[in-house]
Every structure is written in structure tokens, then in C-alpha cells.
PDB file of C-alpha atoms and ligand atoms in Angstrom:
ATOM      1  CA  UNK Z   1       0.000   0.000   0.000  1.00 72.00           C
ATOM      2  CA  UNK Z   2       1.150   3.488  -0.882  1.00 76.00           C
ATOM      3  CA  UNK Z   3       0.159   5.947   1.863  1.00 78.00           C
ATOM      4  CA  UNK Z   4      -0.748   8.811  -0.437  1.00 93.00           C
ATOM      5  CA  UNK Z   5      -2.598   6.735  -3.042  1.00 98.00           C
ATOM      6  CA  UNK Z   6      -6.386   7.209  -3.338  1.00 98.00           C
ATOM      7  CA  UNK Z   7      -7.018   3.783  -4.863  1.00 98.00           C
ATOM      8  CA  UNK Z   8      -4.899   2.021  -2.210  1.00 98.00           C
ATOM      9  CA  UNK Z   9      -7.181   3.648   0.373  1.00 97.00           C
ATOM     10  CA  UNK Z  10     -10.276   2.540  -1.551  1.00 98.00           C
ATOM     11  CA  UNK Z  11      -8.900  -1.015  -1.937  1.00 98.00           C
ATOM     12  CA  UNK Z  12      -8.236  -1.203   1.819  1.00 96.00           C
ATOM     13  CA  UNK Z  13     -11.846  -0.202   2.511  1.00 96.00           C
ATOM     14  CA  UNK Z  14     -10.795   3.040   4.208  1.00 96.00           C
ATOM     15  CA  UNK Z  15     -13.267   5.191   2.217  1.00 97.00           C
ATOM     16  CA  UNK Z  16     -16.359   2.971   2.704  1.00 95.00           C
ATOM     17  CA  UNK Z  17     -16.632   2.395  -1.057  1.00 97.00           C
ATOM     18  CA  UNK Z  18     -19.304  -0.063  -2.141  1.00 98.00           C
ATOM     19  CA  UNK Z  19     -17.589  -2.986  -3.895  1.00 98.00           C
ATOM     20  CA  UNK Z  20     -19.292  -4.962  -6.650  1.00 98.00           C
ATOM     21  CA  UNK Z  21     -16.536  -7.558  -6.285  1.00 98.00           C
ATOM     22  CA  UNK Z  22     -13.874  -8.118  -3.653  1.00 98.00           C
ATOM     23  CA  UNK Z  23     -11.309 -10.914  -3.580  1.00 98.00           C
ATOM     24  CA  UNK Z  24      -8.000 -11.138  -1.745  1.00 98.00           C
ATOM     25  CA  UNK Z  25      -6.354  -9.714  -4.883  1.00 98.00           C
ATOM     26  CA  UNK Z  26      -8.736  -7.079  -6.317  1.00 98.00           C
ATOM     27  CA  UNK Z  27     -11.790  -4.898  -5.885  1.00 98.00           C
ATOM     28  CA  UNK Z  28     -14.327  -3.474  -8.350  1.00 98.00           C
ATOM     29  CA  UNK Z  29     -16.437  -0.374  -7.739  1.00 98.00           C
ATOM     30  CA  UNK Z  30     -18.418   2.223  -9.698  1.00 98.00           C
ATOM     31  CA  UNK Z  31     -16.570   5.186 -11.167  1.00 98.00           C
ATOM     32  CA  UNK Z  32     -17.372   8.487  -9.418  1.00 98.00           C
ATOM     33  CA  UNK Z  33     -17.878  10.259 -12.773  1.00 98.00           C
ATOM     34  CA  UNK Z  34     -19.315   7.639 -15.122  1.00 98.00           C
ATOM     35  CA  UNK Z  35     -18.899   8.204 -18.855  1.00 98.00           C
ATOM     36  CA  UNK Z  36     -21.235   5.337 -19.807  1.00 98.00           C
ATOM     37  CA  UNK Z  37     -24.358   3.797 -18.206  1.00 98.00           C
ATOM     38  CA  UNK Z  38     -22.067   1.074 -16.844  1.00 98.00           C
ATOM     39  CA  UNK Z  39     -18.646   2.358 -15.752  1.00 98.00           C
ATOM     40  CA  UNK Z  40     -16.789   0.155 -13.291  1.00 98.00           C
ATOM     41  CA  UNK Z  41     -13.191   0.354 -12.122  1.00 98.00           C
ATOM     42  CA  UNK Z  42     -11.376  -2.905 -11.416  1.00 98.00           C
ATOM     43  CA  UNK Z  43      -8.149  -2.452  -9.452  1.00 98.00           C
ATOM     44  CA  UNK Z  44      -5.560  -4.717  -7.841  1.00 98.00           C
ATOM     45  CA  UNK Z  45      -5.135  -4.385  -4.084  1.00 98.00           C
ATOM     46  CA  UNK Z  46      -1.398  -4.337  -4.757  1.00 98.00           C
ATOM     47  CA  UNK Z  47      -0.113  -0.861  -5.586  1.00 98.00           C
ATOM     48  CA  UNK Z  48       1.054  -0.872  -9.208  1.00 98.00           C
ATOM     49  CA  UNK Z  49       1.328   2.691 -10.519  1.00 98.00           C
ATOM     50  CA  UNK Z  50       0.371   1.965 -14.123  1.00 98.00           C
ATOM     51  CA  UNK Z  51       0.480  -0.613 -16.886  1.00 98.00           C
ATOM     52  CA  UNK Z  52       3.954   0.744 -17.637  1.00 98.00           C
ATOM     53  CA  UNK Z  53       5.079  -0.631 -14.254  1.00 98.00           C
ATOM     54  CA  UNK Z  54       3.741  -4.152 -14.738  1.00 98.00           C
ATOM     55  CA  UNK Z  55       6.123  -7.071 -14.190  1.00 98.00           C
ATOM     56  CA  UNK Z  56       5.961 -10.732 -15.200  1.00 98.00           C
ATOM     57  CA  UNK Z  57       5.367 -11.639 -11.534  1.00 98.00           C
ATOM     58  CA  UNK Z  58       1.972  -9.893 -11.860  1.00 98.00           C
ATOM     59  CA  UNK Z  59       0.715 -12.244 -14.581  1.00 98.00           C
ATOM     60  CA  UNK Z  60      -1.570 -14.337 -12.337  1.00 98.00           C
ATOM     61  CA  UNK Z  61      -3.028 -11.153 -10.857  1.00 98.00           C
ATOM     62  CA  UNK Z  62      -3.710  -9.776 -14.342  1.00 98.00           C
ATOM     63  CA  UNK Z  63      -5.388 -13.032 -15.335  1.00 98.00           C
ATOM     64  CA  UNK Z  64      -7.647 -12.830 -12.275  1.00 98.00           C
ATOM     65  CA  UNK Z  65      -8.523  -9.246 -13.173  1.00 98.00           C
ATOM     66  CA  UNK Z  66      -9.509 -10.184 -16.720  1.00 98.00           C
ATOM     67  CA  UNK Z  67     -11.740 -13.008 -15.498  1.00 98.00           C
ATOM     68  CA  UNK Z  68     -13.319 -10.681 -12.900  1.00 98.00           C
ATOM     69  CA  UNK Z  69     -14.083  -8.222 -15.721  1.00 98.00           C
ATOM     70  CA  UNK Z  70     -15.622 -10.952 -17.873  1.00 98.00           C
ATOM     71  CA  UNK Z  71     -17.816 -12.090 -14.951  1.00 98.00           C
ATOM     72  CA  UNK Z  72     -18.873  -8.516 -14.165  1.00 98.00           C
ATOM     73  CA  UNK Z  73     -19.793  -7.906 -17.815  1.00 98.00           C
ATOM     74  CA  UNK Z  74     -21.974 -11.022 -17.688  1.00 98.00           C
ATOM     75  CA  UNK Z  75     -23.592 -10.119 -14.364  1.00 98.00           C
ATOM     76  CA  UNK Z  76     -24.312  -6.575 -15.505  1.00 98.00           C
ATOM     77  CA  UNK Z  77     -25.908  -7.798 -18.723  1.00 98.00           C
ATOM     78  CA  UNK Z  78     -23.460  -6.226 -21.165  1.00 98.00           C
ATOM     79  CA  UNK Z  79     -24.497  -8.740 -23.800  1.00 97.00           C
ATOM     80  CA  UNK Z  80     -24.217  -6.253 -26.659  1.00 97.00           C
ATOM     81  CA  UNK Z  81     -20.556  -5.638 -25.878  1.00 98.00           C
ATOM     82  CA  UNK Z  82     -18.299  -3.681 -23.604  1.00 98.00           C
ATOM     83  CA  UNK Z  83     -14.926  -1.974 -23.612  1.00 98.00           C
ATOM     84  CA  UNK Z  84     -11.966  -2.291 -21.235  1.00 98.00           C
ATOM     85  CA  UNK Z  85      -9.671   0.734 -21.076  1.00 98.00           C
ATOM     86  CA  UNK Z  86      -6.376   1.253 -19.278  1.00 98.00           C
ATOM     87  CA  UNK Z  87      -5.236   4.852 -19.597  1.00 98.00           C
ATOM     88  CA  UNK Z  88      -1.469   4.796 -19.196  1.00 98.00           C
ATOM     89  CA  UNK Z  89       0.660   7.894 -18.748  1.00 98.00           C
ATOM     90  CA  UNK Z  90      -0.006  11.603 -19.333  1.00 97.00           C
ATOM     91  CA  UNK Z  91      -0.739  11.424 -23.074  1.00 97.00           C
ATOM     92  CA  UNK Z  92      -3.495   8.895 -22.374  1.00 97.00           C
ATOM     93  CA  UNK Z  93      -4.959  11.020 -19.584  1.00 96.00           C
ATOM     94  CA  UNK Z  94      -4.158   8.758 -16.640  1.00 98.00           C
ATOM     95  CA  UNK Z  95      -5.212  10.763 -13.590  1.00 98.00           C
ATOM     96  CA  UNK Z  96      -4.952   8.176 -10.784  1.00 98.00           C
ATOM     97  CA  UNK Z  97      -1.558   6.514 -10.487  1.00 98.00           C
ATOM     98  CA  UNK Z  98      -2.721   3.104  -9.310  1.00 98.00           C
ATOM     99  CA  UNK Z  99      -3.436   0.618 -12.093  1.00 98.00           C
ATOM    100  CA  UNK Z 100      -7.150   0.438 -12.935  1.00 98.00           C
ATOM    101  CA  UNK Z 101      -9.191  -1.153 -15.687  1.00 98.00           C
ATOM    102  CA  UNK Z 102     -12.246   0.816 -16.811  1.00 98.00           C
ATOM    103  CA  UNK Z 103     -15.151  -1.470 -17.759  1.00 98.00           C
ATOM    104  CA  UNK Z 104     -17.498   0.531 -19.986  1.00 98.00           C
ATOM    105  CA  UNK Z 105     -20.808  -0.528 -21.456  1.00 98.00           C
ATOM    106  CA  UNK Z 106     -24.497   0.126 -21.789  1.00 98.00           C
ATOM    107  CA  UNK Z 107     -24.223   2.370 -24.829  1.00 97.00           C
ATOM    108  CA  UNK Z 108     -22.697   2.346 -28.272  1.00 97.00           C
ATOM    109  CA  UNK Z 109     -18.981   3.147 -27.998  1.00 97.00           C
ATOM    110  CA  UNK Z 110     -17.197   4.964 -30.803  1.00 96.00           C
ATOM    111  CA  UNK Z 111     -13.907   3.995 -32.419  1.00 97.00           C
ATOM    112  CA  UNK Z 112     -11.311   5.405 -32.547  1.00 96.00           C
ATOM    113  CA  UNK Z 113     -11.514   6.901 -29.046  1.00 93.00           C
ATOM    114  CA  UNK Z 114     -10.606  10.557 -28.628  1.00 85.00           C
TER     115      UNK Z 114
HETATM  116  P1  LIG B 201      -7.969   7.653 -15.281  1.00 66.35           P
HETATM  117  O1  LIG B 201      -8.285   9.037 -15.756  1.00 66.35           O
HETATM  118  O2  LIG B 201      -6.751   7.650 -14.382  1.00 66.35           O
HETATM  119  O3  LIG B 201      -7.901   6.624 -16.353  1.00 66.35           O
HETATM  120  O4  LIG B 201      -9.214   7.208 -14.407  1.00 66.35           O
HETATM  121  C1  LIG B 201      -9.415   7.565 -13.085  1.00 66.35           C
HETATM  122  C2  LIG B 201     -10.871   7.375 -12.818  1.00 66.35           C
HETATM  123  O5  LIG B 201     -11.069   7.373 -11.413  1.00 66.35           O
HETATM  124  C3  LIG B 201     -11.757   8.495 -13.375  1.00 66.35           C
HETATM  125  O6  LIG B 201     -12.707   7.941 -14.276  1.00 66.35           O
HETATM  126  C4  LIG B 201     -12.401   9.105 -12.140  1.00 66.35           C
HETATM  127  O7  LIG B 201     -13.757   9.476 -12.361  1.00 66.35           O
HETATM  128  C5  LIG B 201     -12.283   7.995 -11.119  1.00 66.35           C
HETATM  129  N1  LIG B 201     -12.182   8.451  -9.747  1.00 66.35           N
HETATM  130  C6  LIG B 201     -11.349   9.406  -9.271  1.00 66.35           C
HETATM  131  N2  LIG B 201     -11.499   9.526  -7.934  1.00 66.35           N
HETATM  132  C7  LIG B 201     -12.448   8.614  -7.578  1.00 66.35           C
HETATM  133  C8  LIG B 201     -13.028   8.258  -6.323  1.00 66.35           C
HETATM  134  O8  LIG B 201     -12.705   8.784  -5.260  1.00 66.35           O
HETATM  135  N3  LIG B 201     -13.972   7.275  -6.328  1.00 66.35           N
HETATM  136  C9  LIG B 201     -14.362   6.647  -7.479  1.00 66.35           C
HETATM  137  N4  LIG B 201     -15.299   5.708  -7.380  1.00 66.35           N
HETATM  138  N5  LIG B 201     -13.825   6.957  -8.679  1.00 66.35           N
HETATM  139  C10 LIG B 201     -12.878   7.923  -8.720  1.00 66.35           C
HETATM  140 ZN1  LIG B 202      -2.133   2.565  -4.834  1.00 66.35          ZN
END
């Protein structure tokens, strides 16, 4: 845990965030400012600053995160499709420096993204 990291605090349950999923490795919760009818953040409990900081030792964790996302998409009825986004670094607009996967769905999503 990083002491000054917002998502570490959320993952530790310090901000009373409602979790859609919690395992020993990850949590999922609704984004504060949703950009789609369904907008969930899936984060590891381990502090990893961004995808650019990922190591091979994190591969099982990343696999668990992908399966959690697939299950959430099913549970939330995103049968028409969904998008998973990982903003990485300043050019991509990453604003919270703790790895997070955006799960977006519930509307038609344009491509390419802005
Ligand atoms: P990024 O811009 O880094 O890819 O995404 C960060 C996301 O975290 C944004 O979509 C933002 O709305 C969300 N966010 C920032 N602070 C909070 C918070 O305190 N609670 C929740 N649930 N979401 C947050
Ligand atoms: Zn963190």
C-alpha cells in the first residue's frame, strides 16, 4: 500500500466504497464520474502505478482481473458488448496513479476513441 494513493485507500476499505466484487487480490467499484451507463473500475489491491510498471510476476493477478471483468460484464448484462480501457501515462490522460481497468458498457462506444 502506498500511503498517499487514493485507490490504495479505496482497496483497503478506508473510504467505505461499495464494492461490486472483492477478492483477496482485487476490488471493483463504480466510477465516481461515469462516462457510460455502466462504468466500473477494477483495481488490484497491490499498488502498481500503471500498466507501464507491470512485471511478469503480476501475470496471475492480471489473469484474475480479466476473469473478474468478464464475470462482471456477464452479471451486468453487457451482452451487446463492452470496452476495457487502461489509460497509461499523461498522453493517455491517466489521472490516478494506481493501475485500474475501466469497464465501460451500456451504450454504443465509438472507435477510434478521442
Ligand atoms: P484515469 O483518468 O486515471 O484513467 O481514471 C481515473 C478514474 O477514477 C476516473 O474515471 C475518475 O472518475 C475515477 N475516480 C477518481 N477519484 C475517484 C473516487 O474517489 N472514487 C471513485 N469511485 N472513482 C474515482
Ligand atoms: Zn495505490
